[in-house]
Amino acid sequence: MLVVAGLVLGQMSCQTQQNLARNQVAAQEWMNQQTAGARIQVSGNWFAEGWGRGTFKQSGRQITGTLDTYEVKGVVSGNKVYLTTWDSGKCYYAIILSQSSSNKLTGSYTDGPTYRPEAKEQRPVEFRRSY
């Protein structure tokens, strides 16, 4: 009985690692699809109601940073920002933002490692630059 329990736990752990790997690959592939050159610069401190404080560092097209307790990875493609939020190696949200002014980013987010195009899955978000 103990051997069976160990095998089941081992399979669940393996499955979890496989799911985590699929999640990571999906997020990276989604960001890789955004290929336009960066036309905006979003480095700095930001705040979004419901999300809290964010700090983004942009180097070329690449964005890294934090958003509340999440790690942020993303890209700027044209005039849009594509962000993913991470915790413990898993991507939880995909965010698409447009810069409506130098101090405001607006857009929406969906659950999961890739942005979902269905309107019912999208939730609005607005970031304001903070100093």
PDB file of C-alpha atoms in Angstrom:
ATOM      1  CA  MET A   1       0.000   0.000   0.000  1.00  0.00           C
ATOM      2  CA  LEU A   2       2.833   2.385   0.850  1.00  0.00           C
ATOM      3  CA  VAL A   3       4.515   1.687  -2.498  1.00  0.00           C
ATOM      4  CA  VAL A   4       1.276   2.480  -4.383  1.00  0.00           C
ATOM      5  CA  ALA A   5       0.867   5.748  -2.464  1.00  0.00           C
ATOM      6  CA  GLY A   6       4.466   6.671  -3.302  1.00  0.00           C
ATOM      7  CA  LEU A   7       3.909   5.944  -6.987  1.00  0.00           C
ATOM      8  CA  VAL A   8       0.737   8.037  -7.067  1.00  0.00           C
ATOM      9  CA  LEU A   9       2.471  10.959  -5.356  1.00  0.00           C
ATOM     10  CA  GLY A  10       5.422  10.614  -7.739  1.00  0.00           C
ATOM     11  CA  GLN A  11       3.124  10.718 -10.765  1.00  0.00           C
ATOM     12  CA  MET A  12       1.258  13.752  -9.394  1.00  0.00           C
ATOM     13  CA  SER A  13       4.555  15.549  -8.832  1.00  0.00           C
ATOM     14  CA  CYS A  14       5.721  14.714 -12.357  1.00  0.00           C
ATOM     15  CA  GLN A  15       2.426  15.878 -13.791  1.00  0.00           C
ATOM     16  CA  THR A  16       2.734  19.124 -11.862  1.00  0.00           C
ATOM     17  CA  GLN A  17       6.219  19.694 -13.290  1.00  0.00           C
ATOM     18  CA  GLN A  18       4.907  18.953 -16.791  1.00  0.00           C
ATOM     19  CA  ASN A  19       2.024  21.405 -16.316  1.00  0.00           C
ATOM     20  CA  LEU A  20       4.425  24.021 -15.014  1.00  0.00           C
ATOM     21  CA  ALA A  21       6.720  23.517 -18.013  1.00  0.00           C
ATOM     22  CA  ARG A  22       3.762  23.847 -20.424  1.00  0.00           C
ATOM     23  CA  ASN A  23       2.671  27.011 -18.636  1.00  0.00           C
ATOM     24  CA  GLN A  24       6.154  28.530 -18.967  1.00  0.00           C
ATOM     25  CA  VAL A  25       6.464  27.609 -22.658  1.00  0.00           C
ATOM     26  CA  ALA A  26       2.998  29.004 -23.476  1.00  0.00           C
ATOM     27  CA  ALA A  27       3.795  32.345 -21.812  1.00  0.00           C
ATOM     28  CA  GLN A  28       7.127  32.638 -23.624  1.00  0.00           C
ATOM     29  CA  GLU A  29       5.577  31.718 -26.986  1.00  0.00           C
ATOM     30  CA  TRP A  30       2.835  34.336 -26.498  1.00  0.00           C
ATOM     31  CA  MET A  31       5.418  37.045 -25.828  1.00  0.00           C
ATOM     32  CA  ASN A  32       7.575  35.855 -28.759  1.00  0.00           C
ATOM     33  CA  GLN A  33       4.624  36.439 -31.124  1.00  0.00           C
ATOM     34  CA  GLN A  34       4.810  40.176 -30.381  1.00  0.00           C
ATOM     35  CA  THR A  35       7.584  41.195 -32.784  1.00  0.00           C
ATOM     36  CA  ALA A  36       7.278  44.919 -33.609  1.00  0.00           C
ATOM     37  CA  GLY A  37       9.974  47.315 -32.465  1.00  0.00           C
ATOM     38  CA  ALA A  38       9.342  49.241 -29.263  1.00  0.00           C
ATOM     39  CA  ARG A  39       7.806  52.687 -29.849  1.00  0.00           C
ATOM     40  CA  ILE A  40       7.158  53.499 -26.187  1.00  0.00           C
ATOM     41  CA  GLN A  41       9.178  53.490 -22.968  1.00  0.00           C
ATOM     42  CA  VAL A  42       7.472  52.298 -19.785  1.00  0.00           C
ATOM     43  CA  SER A  43      10.325  52.020 -17.294  1.00  0.00           C
ATOM     44  CA  GLY A  44       9.424  53.359 -13.889  1.00  0.00           C
ATOM     45  CA  ASN A  45       7.017  53.046 -11.016  1.00  0.00           C
ATOM     46  CA  TRP A  46       3.334  52.402 -11.641  1.00  0.00           C
ATOM     47  CA  PHE A  47       0.199  51.818  -9.595  1.00  0.00           C
ATOM     48  CA  ALA A  48      -2.989  49.939 -10.512  1.00  0.00           C
ATOM     49  CA  GLU A  49      -6.090  49.647  -8.350  1.00  0.00           C
ATOM     50  CA  GLY A  50      -6.484  46.024  -7.303  1.00  0.00           C
ATOM     51  CA  TRP A  51      -2.892  45.201  -8.291  1.00  0.00           C
ATOM     52  CA  GLY A  52      -0.870  47.602  -6.199  1.00  0.00           C
ATOM     53  CA  ARG A  53       2.532  49.010  -6.939  1.00  0.00           C
ATOM     54  CA  GLY A  54       4.549  47.981  -9.973  1.00  0.00           C
ATOM     55  CA  THR A  55       8.114  48.681 -11.000  1.00  0.00           C
ATOM     56  CA  PHE A  56       9.036  48.050 -14.637  1.00  0.00           C
ATOM     57  CA  LYS A  57      12.463  48.192 -16.215  1.00  0.00           C
ATOM     58  CA  GLN A  58      12.537  48.307 -20.001  1.00  0.00           C
ATOM     59  CA  SER A  59      15.676  47.452 -21.943  1.00  0.00           C
ATOM     60  CA  GLY A  60      14.982  47.697 -25.664  1.00  0.00           C
ATOM     61  CA  ARG A  61      11.819  45.651 -26.093  1.00  0.00           C
ATOM     62  CA  GLN A  62      12.225  43.551 -22.935  1.00  0.00           C
ATOM     63  CA  ILE A  63      10.486  44.374 -19.659  1.00  0.00           C
ATOM     64  CA  THR A  64      11.258  42.957 -16.237  1.00  0.00           C
ATOM     65  CA  GLY A  65      10.063  44.020 -12.843  1.00  0.00           C
ATOM     66  CA  THR A  66       7.514  43.440 -10.142  1.00  0.00           C
ATOM     67  CA  LEU A  67       3.809  43.995  -9.695  1.00  0.00           C
ATOM     68  CA  ASP A  68       2.794  43.668  -6.058  1.00  0.00           C
ATOM     69  CA  THR A  69       4.131  40.203  -5.152  1.00  0.00           C
ATOM     70  CA  TYR A  70       4.414  38.999  -8.756  1.00  0.00           C
ATOM     71  CA  GLU A  71       7.517  38.937 -10.903  1.00  0.00           C
ATOM     72  CA  VAL A  72       6.848  40.607 -14.274  1.00  0.00           C
ATOM     73  CA  LYS A  73       8.245  39.566 -17.646  1.00  0.00           C
ATOM     74  CA  GLY A  74       7.153  41.165 -20.867  1.00  0.00           C
ATOM     75  CA  VAL A  75       7.832  42.936 -24.121  1.00  0.00           C
ATOM     76  CA  VAL A  76       6.947  46.181 -25.815  1.00  0.00           C
ATOM     77  CA  SER A  77       5.730  45.634 -29.363  1.00  0.00           C
ATOM     78  CA  GLY A  78       4.914  48.820 -31.246  1.00  0.00           C
ATOM     79  CA  ASN A  79       2.738  50.958 -28.976  1.00  0.00           C
ATOM     80  CA  LYS A  80       1.585  48.064 -26.786  1.00  0.00           C
ATOM     81  CA  VAL A  81       2.924  46.411 -23.669  1.00  0.00           C
ATOM     82  CA  TYR A  82       2.562  42.645 -23.236  1.00  0.00           C
ATOM     83  CA  LEU A  83       3.144  41.498 -19.664  1.00  0.00           C
ATOM     84  CA  THR A  84       3.019  38.207 -17.832  1.00  0.00           C
ATOM     85  CA  THR A  85       2.937  37.884 -14.038  1.00  0.00           C
ATOM     86  CA  TRP A  86       4.818  35.086 -12.301  1.00  0.00           C
ATOM     87  CA  ASP A  87       5.001  33.484  -8.886  1.00  0.00           C
ATOM     88  CA  SER A  88       7.111  30.430  -8.022  1.00  0.00           C
ATOM     89  CA  GLY A  89       7.842  29.735 -11.686  1.00  0.00           C
ATOM     90  CA  LYS A  90       4.203  29.804 -12.825  1.00  0.00           C
ATOM     91  CA  CYS A  91       2.588  32.437 -15.052  1.00  0.00           C
ATOM     92  CA  TYR A  92      -0.755  33.529 -13.625  1.00  0.00           C
ATOM     93  CA  TYR A  93      -1.889  36.460 -15.796  1.00  0.00           C
ATOM     94  CA  ALA A  94      -1.374  37.909 -19.270  1.00  0.00           C
ATOM     95  CA  ILE A  95      -1.820  41.658 -19.667  1.00  0.00           C
ATOM     96  CA  ILE A  96      -2.042  43.885 -22.760  1.00  0.00           C
ATOM     97  CA  LEU A  97      -1.670  47.639 -22.253  1.00  0.00           C
ATOM     98  CA  SER A  98      -1.583  50.742 -24.445  1.00  0.00           C
ATOM     99  CA  GLN A  99      -0.002  54.003 -23.369  1.00  0.00           C
ATOM    100  CA  SER A 100      -2.747  56.629 -23.500  1.00  0.00           C
ATOM    101  CA  SER A 101      -0.426  59.293 -22.042  1.00  0.00           C
ATOM    102  CA  SER A 102       3.091  59.368 -20.610  1.00  0.00           C
ATOM    103  CA  ASN A 103       1.578  58.725 -17.180  1.00  0.00           C
ATOM    104  CA  LYS A 104      -1.146  56.174 -17.980  1.00  0.00           C
ATOM    105  CA  LEU A 105      -1.291  52.624 -19.353  1.00  0.00           C
ATOM    106  CA  THR A 106      -4.735  51.145 -20.016  1.00  0.00           C
ATOM    107  CA  GLY A 107      -5.814  47.733 -21.172  1.00  0.00           C
ATOM    108  CA  SER A 108      -7.008  44.413 -19.856  1.00  0.00           C
ATOM    109  CA  TYR A 109      -5.803  41.107 -18.479  1.00  0.00           C
ATOM    110  CA  THR A 110      -6.862  37.471 -18.482  1.00  0.00           C
ATOM    111  CA  ASP A 111      -5.999  34.432 -16.395  1.00  0.00           C
ATOM    112  CA  GLY A 112      -3.323  32.095 -17.636  1.00  0.00           C
ATOM    113  CA  PRO A 113      -0.050  32.287 -19.516  1.00  0.00           C
ATOM    114  CA  THR A 114      -1.577  33.667 -22.732  1.00  0.00           C
ATOM    115  CA  TYR A 115      -4.057  36.460 -23.299  1.00  0.00           C
ATOM    116  CA  ARG A 116      -7.550  35.198 -24.072  1.00  0.00           C
ATOM    117  CA  PRO A 117      -9.282  36.996 -26.943  1.00  0.00           C
ATOM    118  CA  GLU A 118     -12.835  36.333 -25.696  1.00  0.00           C
ATOM    119  CA  ALA A 119     -14.276  39.545 -24.251  1.00  0.00           C
ATOM    120  CA  LYS A 120     -15.932  37.684 -21.359  1.00  0.00           C
ATOM    121  CA  GLU A 121     -12.474  36.528 -20.160  1.00  0.00           C
ATOM    122  CA  GLN A 122     -10.962  40.042 -20.141  1.00  0.00           C
ATOM    123  CA  ARG A 123     -10.894  42.374 -17.167  1.00  0.00           C
ATOM    124  CA  PRO A 124      -9.962  46.072 -17.475  1.00  0.00           C
ATOM    125  CA  VAL A 125      -6.884  47.514 -15.808  1.00  0.00           C
ATOM    126  CA  GLU A 126      -5.349  50.969 -15.649  1.00  0.00           C
ATOM    127  CA  PHE A 127      -1.838  51.806 -14.493  1.00  0.00           C
ATOM    128  CA  ARG A 128      -0.859  55.320 -13.438  1.00  0.00           C
ATOM    129  CA  ARG A 129       2.741  56.376 -13.167  1.00  0.00           C
ATOM    130  CA  SER A 130       3.769  56.994  -9.550  1.00  0.00           C
ATOM    131  CA  TYR A 131       6.863  58.751  -8.274  1.00  0.00           C
TER     132      TYR A 131
END
